[in-house]
CSV table of C-alpha atoms in Angstrom, one decimal:
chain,number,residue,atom,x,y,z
A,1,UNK,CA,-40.5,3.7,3.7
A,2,UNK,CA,-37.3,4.1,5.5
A,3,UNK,CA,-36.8,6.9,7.9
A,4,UNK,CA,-33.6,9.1,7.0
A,5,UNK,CA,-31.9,7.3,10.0
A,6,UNK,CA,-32.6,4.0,8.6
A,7,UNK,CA,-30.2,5.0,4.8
A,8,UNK,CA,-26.9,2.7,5.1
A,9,UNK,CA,-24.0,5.0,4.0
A,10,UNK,CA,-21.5,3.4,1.4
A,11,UNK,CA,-18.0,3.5,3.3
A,12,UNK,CA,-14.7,2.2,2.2
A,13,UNK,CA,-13.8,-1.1,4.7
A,14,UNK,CA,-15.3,-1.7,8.3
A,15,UNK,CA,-16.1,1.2,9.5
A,16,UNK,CA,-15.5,0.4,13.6
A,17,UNK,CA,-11.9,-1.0,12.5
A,18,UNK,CA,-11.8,2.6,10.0
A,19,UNK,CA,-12.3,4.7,13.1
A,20,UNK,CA,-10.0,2.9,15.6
A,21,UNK,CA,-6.3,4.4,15.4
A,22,UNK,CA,-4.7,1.3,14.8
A,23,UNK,CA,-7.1,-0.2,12.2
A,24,UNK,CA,-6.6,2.8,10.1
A,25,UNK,CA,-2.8,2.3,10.1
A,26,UNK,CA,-2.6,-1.6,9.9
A,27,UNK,CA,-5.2,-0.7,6.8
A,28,UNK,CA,-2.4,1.9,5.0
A,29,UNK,CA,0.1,0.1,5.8
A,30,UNK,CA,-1.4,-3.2,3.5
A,31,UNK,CA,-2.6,-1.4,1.1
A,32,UNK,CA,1.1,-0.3,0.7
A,33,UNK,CA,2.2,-3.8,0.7
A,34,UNK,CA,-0.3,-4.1,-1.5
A,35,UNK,CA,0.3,-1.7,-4.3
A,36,UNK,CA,4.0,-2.1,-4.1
A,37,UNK,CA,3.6,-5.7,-5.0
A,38,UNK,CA,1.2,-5.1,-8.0
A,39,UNK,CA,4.3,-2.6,-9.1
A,40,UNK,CA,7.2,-4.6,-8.4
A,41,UNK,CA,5.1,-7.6,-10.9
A,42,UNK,CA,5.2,-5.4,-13.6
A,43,UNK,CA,8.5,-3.0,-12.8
A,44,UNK,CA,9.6,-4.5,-16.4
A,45,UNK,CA,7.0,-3.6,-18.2
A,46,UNK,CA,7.1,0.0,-16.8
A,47,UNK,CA,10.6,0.3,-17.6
A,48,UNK,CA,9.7,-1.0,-21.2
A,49,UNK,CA,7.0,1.9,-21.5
A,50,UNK,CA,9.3,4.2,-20.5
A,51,UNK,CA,11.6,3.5,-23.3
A,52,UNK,CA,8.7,3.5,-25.7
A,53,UNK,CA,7.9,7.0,-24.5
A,54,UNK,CA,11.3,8.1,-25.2
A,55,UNK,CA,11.9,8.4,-21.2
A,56,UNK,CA,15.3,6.6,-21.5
A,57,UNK,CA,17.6,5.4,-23.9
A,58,UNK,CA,17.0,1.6,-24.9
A,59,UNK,CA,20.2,0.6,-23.4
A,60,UNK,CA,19.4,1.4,-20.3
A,61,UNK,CA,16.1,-0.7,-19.9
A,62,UNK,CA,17.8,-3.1,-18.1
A,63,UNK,CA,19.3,-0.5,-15.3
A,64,UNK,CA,15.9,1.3,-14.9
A,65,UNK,CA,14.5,-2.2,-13.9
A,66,UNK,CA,16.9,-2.6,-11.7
A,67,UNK,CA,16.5,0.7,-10.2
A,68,UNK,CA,12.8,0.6,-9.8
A,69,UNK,CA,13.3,-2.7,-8.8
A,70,UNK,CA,15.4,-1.5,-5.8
A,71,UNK,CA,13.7,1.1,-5.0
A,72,UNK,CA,10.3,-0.6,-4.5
A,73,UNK,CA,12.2,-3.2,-2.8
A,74,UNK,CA,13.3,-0.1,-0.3
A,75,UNK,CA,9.5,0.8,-0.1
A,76,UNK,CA,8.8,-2.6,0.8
A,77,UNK,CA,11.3,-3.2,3.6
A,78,UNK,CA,10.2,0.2,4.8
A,79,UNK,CA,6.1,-0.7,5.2
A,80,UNK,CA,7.1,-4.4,6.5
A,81,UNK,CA,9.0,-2.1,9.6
A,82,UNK,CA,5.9,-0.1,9.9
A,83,UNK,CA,3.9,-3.2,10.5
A,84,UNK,CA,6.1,-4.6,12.5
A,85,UNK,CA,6.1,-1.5,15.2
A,86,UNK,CA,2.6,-0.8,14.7
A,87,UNK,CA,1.9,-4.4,16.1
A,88,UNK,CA,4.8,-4.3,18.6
A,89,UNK,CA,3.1,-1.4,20.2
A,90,UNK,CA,-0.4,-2.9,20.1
A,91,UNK,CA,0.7,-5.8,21.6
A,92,UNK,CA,2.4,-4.1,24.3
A,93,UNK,CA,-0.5,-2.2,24.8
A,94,UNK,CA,0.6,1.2,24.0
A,95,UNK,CA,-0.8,4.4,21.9
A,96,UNK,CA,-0.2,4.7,18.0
């Protein structure tokens, strides 16, 4: 039988990367990247639901696309920055 202190725990990613500072940023900052991507794939179909819901007026399918299109595009941009000065200051050896 296995002693209490011997039970592995169930944790979301590496836990010594987790607990670092850093690793838990770089780690938000993909899964961003991450879940803007998987939104800006299928930005037309959510503008196409939204007519279907009644959200907007059919004519304007096209410009919520484009809007949700920019806008993700924004988030985007903004993340890819985040990254960048995350790993910027790591390599320069400085705190978060």
């Amino acid at each position: 039988m296995k002693s209490e202190s011997q039970t592995h725990q169930i944790r979301l990613g590496h836990p010594s990367r987790l607990r670092d500072e850093h690793g838990l940023r770089v780690t938000v900052l993909v899964l961003g990247l991450f879940i803007v991507f998987v939104l800006l794939l299928a930005h037309d179909e959510i503008a196409r639901d939204m007519v279907l819901r009644g959200m907007i007026a059919p004519g304007q399918e096209e410009l919520a696309e484009l809007g949700i299109g920019a806008v993700l595009f924004v988030f985007w941009g903004a993340l890819t920055v985040g990254i960048i000065r995350l790993l910027s200051r790591v390599y320069r050896g400085g705190k978060g």
